[in-house]
Coordinates of C-alpha atoms and ligand atoms in Angstrom, one line a residue:
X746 CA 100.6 68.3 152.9
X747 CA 102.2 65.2 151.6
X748 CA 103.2 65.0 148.4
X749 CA 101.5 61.3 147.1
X750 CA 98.2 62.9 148.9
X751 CA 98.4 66.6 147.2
X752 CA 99.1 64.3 143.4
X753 CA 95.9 62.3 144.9
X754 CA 93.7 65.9 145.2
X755 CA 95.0 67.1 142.1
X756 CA 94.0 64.4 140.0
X757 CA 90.4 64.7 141.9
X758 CA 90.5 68.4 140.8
X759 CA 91.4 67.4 137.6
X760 CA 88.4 64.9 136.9
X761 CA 86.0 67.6 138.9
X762 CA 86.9 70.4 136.7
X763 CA 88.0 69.3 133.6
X764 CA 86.8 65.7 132.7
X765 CA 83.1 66.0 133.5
X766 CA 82.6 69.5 132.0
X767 CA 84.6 68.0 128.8
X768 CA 82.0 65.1 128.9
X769 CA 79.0 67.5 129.8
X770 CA 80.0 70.1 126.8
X771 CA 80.7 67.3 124.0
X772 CA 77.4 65.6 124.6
X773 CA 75.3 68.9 124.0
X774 CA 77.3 70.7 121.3
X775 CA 75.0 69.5 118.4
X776 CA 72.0 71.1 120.1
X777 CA 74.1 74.0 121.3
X778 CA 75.3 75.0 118.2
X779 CA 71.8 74.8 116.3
X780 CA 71.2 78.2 116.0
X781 CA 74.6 79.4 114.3
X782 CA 76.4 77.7 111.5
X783 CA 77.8 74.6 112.3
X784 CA 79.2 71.0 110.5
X785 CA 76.5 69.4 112.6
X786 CA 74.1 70.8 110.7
X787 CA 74.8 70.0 106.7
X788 CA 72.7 71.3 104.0
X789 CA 74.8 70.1 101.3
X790 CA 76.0 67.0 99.9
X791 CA 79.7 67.2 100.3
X792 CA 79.1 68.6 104.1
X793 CA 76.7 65.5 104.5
X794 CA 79.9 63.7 104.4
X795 CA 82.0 65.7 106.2
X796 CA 79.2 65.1 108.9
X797 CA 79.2 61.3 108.6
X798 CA 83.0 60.8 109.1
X799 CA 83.2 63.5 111.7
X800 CA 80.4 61.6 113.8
X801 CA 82.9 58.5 113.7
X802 CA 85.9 60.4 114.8
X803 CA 84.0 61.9 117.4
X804 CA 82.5 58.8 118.4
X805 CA 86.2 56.9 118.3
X806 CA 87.6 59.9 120.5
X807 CA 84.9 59.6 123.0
X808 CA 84.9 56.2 123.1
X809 CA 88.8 56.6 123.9
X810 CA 88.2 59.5 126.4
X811 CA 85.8 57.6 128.1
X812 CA 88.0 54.5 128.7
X813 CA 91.2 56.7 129.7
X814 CA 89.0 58.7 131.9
X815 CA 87.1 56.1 132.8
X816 CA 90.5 53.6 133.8
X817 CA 91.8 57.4 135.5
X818 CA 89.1 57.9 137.6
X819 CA 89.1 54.4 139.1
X820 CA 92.7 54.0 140.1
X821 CA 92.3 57.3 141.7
X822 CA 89.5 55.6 143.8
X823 CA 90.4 52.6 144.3
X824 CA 94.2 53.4 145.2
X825 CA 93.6 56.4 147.1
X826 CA 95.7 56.9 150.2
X827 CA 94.6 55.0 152.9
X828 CA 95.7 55.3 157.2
X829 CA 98.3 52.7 157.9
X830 CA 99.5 53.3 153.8
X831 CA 102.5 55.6 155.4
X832 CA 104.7 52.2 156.2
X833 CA 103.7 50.1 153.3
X834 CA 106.1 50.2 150.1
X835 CA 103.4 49.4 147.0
X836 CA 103.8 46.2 144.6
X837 CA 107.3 47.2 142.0
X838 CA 106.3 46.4 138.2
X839 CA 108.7 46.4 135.6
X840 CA 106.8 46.2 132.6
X841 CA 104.1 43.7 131.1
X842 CA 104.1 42.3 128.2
X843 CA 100.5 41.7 127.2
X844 CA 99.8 46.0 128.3
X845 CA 102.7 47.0 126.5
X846 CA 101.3 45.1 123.8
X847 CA 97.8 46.5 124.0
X848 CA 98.7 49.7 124.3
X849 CA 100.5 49.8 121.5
X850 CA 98.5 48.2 118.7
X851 CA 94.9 48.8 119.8
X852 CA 96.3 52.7 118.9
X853 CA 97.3 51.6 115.5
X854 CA 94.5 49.5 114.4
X855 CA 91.9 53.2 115.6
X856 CA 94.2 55.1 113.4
X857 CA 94.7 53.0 110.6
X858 CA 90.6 53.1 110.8
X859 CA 90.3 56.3 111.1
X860 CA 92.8 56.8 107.8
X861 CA 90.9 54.5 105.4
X862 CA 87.7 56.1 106.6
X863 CA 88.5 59.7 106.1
X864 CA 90.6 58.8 102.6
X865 CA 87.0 56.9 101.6
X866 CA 84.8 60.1 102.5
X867 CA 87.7 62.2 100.7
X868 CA 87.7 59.9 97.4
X869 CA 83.7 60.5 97.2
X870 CA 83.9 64.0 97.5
X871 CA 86.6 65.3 95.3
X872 CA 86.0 62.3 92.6
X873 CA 82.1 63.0 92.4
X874 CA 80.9 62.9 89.2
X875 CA 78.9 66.7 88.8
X876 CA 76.1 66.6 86.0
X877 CA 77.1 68.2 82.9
X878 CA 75.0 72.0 83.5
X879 CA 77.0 72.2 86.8
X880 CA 77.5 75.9 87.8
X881 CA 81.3 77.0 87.2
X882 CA 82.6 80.0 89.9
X883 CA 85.6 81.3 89.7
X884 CA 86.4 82.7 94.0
X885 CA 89.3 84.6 93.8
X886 CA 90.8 85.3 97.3
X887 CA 91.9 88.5 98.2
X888 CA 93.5 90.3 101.0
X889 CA 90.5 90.8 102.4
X890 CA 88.0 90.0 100.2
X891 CA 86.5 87.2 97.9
X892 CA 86.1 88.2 94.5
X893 CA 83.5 86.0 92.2
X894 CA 83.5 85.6 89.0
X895 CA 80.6 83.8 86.8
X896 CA 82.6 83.2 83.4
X897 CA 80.0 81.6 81.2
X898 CA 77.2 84.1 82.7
X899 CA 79.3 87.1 82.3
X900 CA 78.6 88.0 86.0
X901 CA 81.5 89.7 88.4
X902 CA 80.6 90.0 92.1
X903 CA 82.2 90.0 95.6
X904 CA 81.8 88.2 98.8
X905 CA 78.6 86.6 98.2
X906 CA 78.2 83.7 95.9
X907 CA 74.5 83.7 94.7
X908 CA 74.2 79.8 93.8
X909 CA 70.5 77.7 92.9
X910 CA 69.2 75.0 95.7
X911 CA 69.6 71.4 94.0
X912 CA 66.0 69.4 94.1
X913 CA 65.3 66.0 94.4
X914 CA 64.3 66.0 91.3
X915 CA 67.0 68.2 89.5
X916 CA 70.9 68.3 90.9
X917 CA 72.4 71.7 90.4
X918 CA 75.8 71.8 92.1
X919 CA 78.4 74.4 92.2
X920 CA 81.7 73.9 90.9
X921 CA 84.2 76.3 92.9
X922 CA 87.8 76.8 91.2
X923 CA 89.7 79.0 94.2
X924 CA 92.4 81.3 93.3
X925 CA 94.2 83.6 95.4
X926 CA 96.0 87.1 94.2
X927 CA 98.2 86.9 97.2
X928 CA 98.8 85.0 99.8
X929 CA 97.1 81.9 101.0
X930 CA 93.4 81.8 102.3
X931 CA 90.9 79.4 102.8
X932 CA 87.4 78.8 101.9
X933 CA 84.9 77.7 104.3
X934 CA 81.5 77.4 104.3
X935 CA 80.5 74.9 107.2
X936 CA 77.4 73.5 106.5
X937 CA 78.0 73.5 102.5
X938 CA 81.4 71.8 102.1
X939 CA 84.4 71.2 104.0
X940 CA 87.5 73.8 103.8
X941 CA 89.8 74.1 100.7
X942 CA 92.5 76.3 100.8
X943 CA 93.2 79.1 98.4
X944 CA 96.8 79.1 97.7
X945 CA 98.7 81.8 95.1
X946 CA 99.8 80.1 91.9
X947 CA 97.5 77.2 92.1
X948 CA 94.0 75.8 91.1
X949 CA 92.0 74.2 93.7
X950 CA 88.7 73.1 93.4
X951 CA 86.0 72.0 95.1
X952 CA 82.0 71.5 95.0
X953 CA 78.8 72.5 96.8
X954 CA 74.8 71.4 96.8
X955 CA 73.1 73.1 98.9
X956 CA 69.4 71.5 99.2
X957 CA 68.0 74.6 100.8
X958 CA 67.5 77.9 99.8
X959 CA 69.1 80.7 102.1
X960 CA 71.5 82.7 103.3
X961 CA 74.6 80.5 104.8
X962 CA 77.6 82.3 106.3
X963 CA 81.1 81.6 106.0
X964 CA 84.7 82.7 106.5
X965 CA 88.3 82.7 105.6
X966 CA 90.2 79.6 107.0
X967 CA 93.7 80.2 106.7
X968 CA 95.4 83.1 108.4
X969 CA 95.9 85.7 105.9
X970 CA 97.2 88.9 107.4
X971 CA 95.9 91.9 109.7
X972 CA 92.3 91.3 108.6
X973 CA 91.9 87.7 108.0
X974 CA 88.9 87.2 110.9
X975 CA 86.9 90.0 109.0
X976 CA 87.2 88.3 105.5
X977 CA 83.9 86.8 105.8
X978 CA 81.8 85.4 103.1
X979 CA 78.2 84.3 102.4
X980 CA 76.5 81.8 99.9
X981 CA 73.0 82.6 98.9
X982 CA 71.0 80.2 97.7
X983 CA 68.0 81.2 95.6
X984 CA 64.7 78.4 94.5
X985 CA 65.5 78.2 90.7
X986 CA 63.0 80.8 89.6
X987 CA 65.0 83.3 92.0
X988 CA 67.8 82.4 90.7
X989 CA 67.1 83.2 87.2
X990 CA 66.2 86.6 88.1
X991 CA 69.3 87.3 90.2
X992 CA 71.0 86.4 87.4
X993 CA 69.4 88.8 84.7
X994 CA 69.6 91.7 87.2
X995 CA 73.3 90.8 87.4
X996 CA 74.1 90.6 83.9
X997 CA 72.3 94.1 83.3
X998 CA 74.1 96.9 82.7
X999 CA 74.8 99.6 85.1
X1000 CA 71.7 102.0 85.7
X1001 CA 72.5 105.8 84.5
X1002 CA 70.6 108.0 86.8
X1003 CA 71.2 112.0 86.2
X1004 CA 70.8 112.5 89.8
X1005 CA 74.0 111.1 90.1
X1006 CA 76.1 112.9 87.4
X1007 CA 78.2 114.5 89.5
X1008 CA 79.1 112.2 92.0
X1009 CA 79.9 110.0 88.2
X1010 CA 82.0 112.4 87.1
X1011 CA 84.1 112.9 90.3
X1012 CA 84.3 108.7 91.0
X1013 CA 85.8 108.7 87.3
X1014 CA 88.3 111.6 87.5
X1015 CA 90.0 110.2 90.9
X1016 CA 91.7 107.1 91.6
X1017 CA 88.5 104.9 92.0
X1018 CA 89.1 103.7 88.4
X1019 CA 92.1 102.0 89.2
X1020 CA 90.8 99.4 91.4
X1021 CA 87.3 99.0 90.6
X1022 CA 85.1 97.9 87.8
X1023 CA 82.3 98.8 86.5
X1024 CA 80.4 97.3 83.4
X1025 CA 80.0 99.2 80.3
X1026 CA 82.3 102.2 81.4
X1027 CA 85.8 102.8 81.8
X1028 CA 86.3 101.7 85.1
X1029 CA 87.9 98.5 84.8
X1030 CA 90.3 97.8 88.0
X1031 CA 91.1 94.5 89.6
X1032 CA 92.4 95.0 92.9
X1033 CA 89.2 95.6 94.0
X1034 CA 85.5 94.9 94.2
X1035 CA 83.4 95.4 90.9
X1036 CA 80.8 97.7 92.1
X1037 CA 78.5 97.6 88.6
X1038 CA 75.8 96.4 91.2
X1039 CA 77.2 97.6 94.5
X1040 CA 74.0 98.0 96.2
X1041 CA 72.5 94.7 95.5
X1042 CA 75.2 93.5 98.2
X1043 CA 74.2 92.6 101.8
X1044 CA 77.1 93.7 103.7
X1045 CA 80.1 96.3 102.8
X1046 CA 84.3 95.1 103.1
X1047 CA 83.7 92.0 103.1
X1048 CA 80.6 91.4 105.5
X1049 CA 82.2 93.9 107.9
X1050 CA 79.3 96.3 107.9
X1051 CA 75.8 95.9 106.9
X1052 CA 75.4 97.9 103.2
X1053 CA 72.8 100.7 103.9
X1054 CA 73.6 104.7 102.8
X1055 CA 75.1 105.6 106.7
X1056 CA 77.6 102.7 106.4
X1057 CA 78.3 103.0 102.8
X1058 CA 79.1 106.9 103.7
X1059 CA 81.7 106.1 106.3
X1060 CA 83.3 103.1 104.3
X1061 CA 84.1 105.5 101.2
X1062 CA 85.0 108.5 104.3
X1063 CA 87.6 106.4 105.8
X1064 CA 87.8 102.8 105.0
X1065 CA 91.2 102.3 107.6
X1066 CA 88.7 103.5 110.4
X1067 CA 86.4 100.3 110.0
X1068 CA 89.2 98.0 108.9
X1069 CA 92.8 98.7 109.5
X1070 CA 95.0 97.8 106.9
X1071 CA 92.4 97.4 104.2
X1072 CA 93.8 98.3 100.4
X1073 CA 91.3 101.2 100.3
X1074 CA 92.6 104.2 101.4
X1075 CA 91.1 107.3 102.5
X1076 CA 90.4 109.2 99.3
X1077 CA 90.2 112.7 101.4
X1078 CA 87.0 113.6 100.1
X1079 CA 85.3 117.1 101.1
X1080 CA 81.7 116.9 102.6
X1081 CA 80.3 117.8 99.1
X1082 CA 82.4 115.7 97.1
X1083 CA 81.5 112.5 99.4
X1084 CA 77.8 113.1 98.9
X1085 CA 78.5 113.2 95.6
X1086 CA 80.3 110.0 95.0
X1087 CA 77.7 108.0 97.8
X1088 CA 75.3 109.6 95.7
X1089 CA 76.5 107.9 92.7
X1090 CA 77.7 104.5 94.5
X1091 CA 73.8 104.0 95.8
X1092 CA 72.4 104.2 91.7
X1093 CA 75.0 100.8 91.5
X1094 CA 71.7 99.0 92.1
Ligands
CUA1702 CU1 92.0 85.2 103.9 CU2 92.3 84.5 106.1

């Protein structure tokens, strides 16, 4: 095959396979993506703008695609190969002026656009002004886990941040300050707020409203080692009443139930102590989870593993098994001893 006629079919090919589908898939991603979590679906006031500007840069890149696909497709048409084209030498342009000229500041002016656009929706978000009873979190990033910490409520949690739903006729953001213990992260909750990264030896902060109650799933952003796609996180967002009562149960001490005395004794006398916390006892580790209310958790190592007894069991059997290179190691309980200490773990309530 010639070569100026197998260019000509490849291009075809090209606009077949690749430009149509591209249009076909951008057009119905909003609907597509309605039932999982997704920007084009905000809940939340910062995310409402994250929406708005990303609608214009999508628009601004279709519009774009359109005319370079569009301008493609019809010189592939209209100067396709024709019989009798073999002898012919096509018109020689060196350069024009007026294209040159178009092509090079019809670019600038989009971007420049696109810059004061994105530094407007950026000024509104980070220089909001919150109302004075805003929530204060502290999310501490981990390797692999979000620690949260409620300083003025006394409250230490992981990997979900319980948070109220803001009413029309009463505002009740979050305030997030993100640390990390580590290395960097990156905190994402798509349809609350746009991504902030957690970065060691800083203080970033950011803000969500969410306007509906629910559970709304998120995840690390920033690649943070062997585990970073399974340091998931969820924000749940309770009617104010609900809220309230998430909080007192929180803030409770940790329930003594003789049943599990033994497995008590046996969590204090190993290692346990050294990375966990729990309230009103001598367990006070950092590096990881504070388990004074373990079992009011939805999901075990960070929403790797829904938290029921069976999971819980094979989490404290062999945490490497159900995620490699977590911090936890194997504690090499026997049979008895692990029933024990589950035993225990499941009175967290
Ligand atoms: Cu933490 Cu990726």
């Amino acid at each position: 095959m010639e070569l100026r006629l197998r260019v000509q079919t490849g291009f075809a090919w090209l606009f077949a396979t690749v430009f149509v589908p591209c249009c076909a898939v951008t057009l119905s991603a909003p609907s597509a993506l309605a039932d999982v979590t997704s920007i084009f679906r905000p809940l939340s006031t910062p995310a409402q703008a994250v929406y708005e500007i990303s609608l214009l840069t999508l628009a601004i890149c279709a519009a774009i695609f359109l005319v370079v696909g569009g301008l493609l497709a019809y010189t592939i048409i209209r100067f396709r190969r024709r019989p009798g084209d073999e002898r012919r030498e096509p018109p020689q342009v060196y350069g024009s002026n007026q294209i040159e000229l178009a092509w090079t500041v019809v670019p600038i002016l989009i971007v420049f656009v696109l810059i004061l656009a994105t530094a407007r929706t950026i000024y509104d978000v980070q220089g909001a002004i919150l109302p004075a009873d805003t929530l204060n979190v502290t999310v501490v990033g981990h390797q692999w886990w979000w620690e949260i910490n409620y300083p003025k409520l006394g409250i230490m949690t992981a990997n979900e941040l319980h948070v109220p739903v803001s009413e029309s006729d009463r505002r009740r953001p979050t305030r997030l300050r993100l640390e990390s213990a580590d290395v960097a992260h990156s905190f994402w909750v798509p349809q609350l707020a746009g991504k902030t990264d957690v970065i060691p030896n800083r203080r970033n902060s950011m803000w969500i409203e969410p306007i509906q109650p629910g559970t709304y799933v998120g995840n690390c952003a920033e690649y943070c080692g062997l585990q970073h796609a399974r340091m998931l996180l969820r924000v749940i967002v309770h009617a104010p009443a609900d809220f309230e009562k998430w909080v007192a149960a929180q803030q409770s001490p940790p329930v003594e139930d003789a049943q599990a005395r033994a497995g008590r004794d046996l969590f204090f006398a190993t290692s346990c102590i050294n990375c966990h916390a729990i309230k009103t006892t001598t367990a006070n580790g950092k590096f990881g989870p504070d388990l004074t209310h373990l079992m009011s958790r939805e999901t075990l190592g960070s929403g790797v593993i829904t938290n029921t007894e069976e999971n819980l069991r094979s989490w404290v059997r062999d945490p490497q098994h159900i995620k490699p290179g977590a911090l936890m190691p194997n504690m090499q309980f026997t049979d008895d001893e692990l029933n024990q200490v589950v035993a225990y773990l499941l009175s967290l309530r």
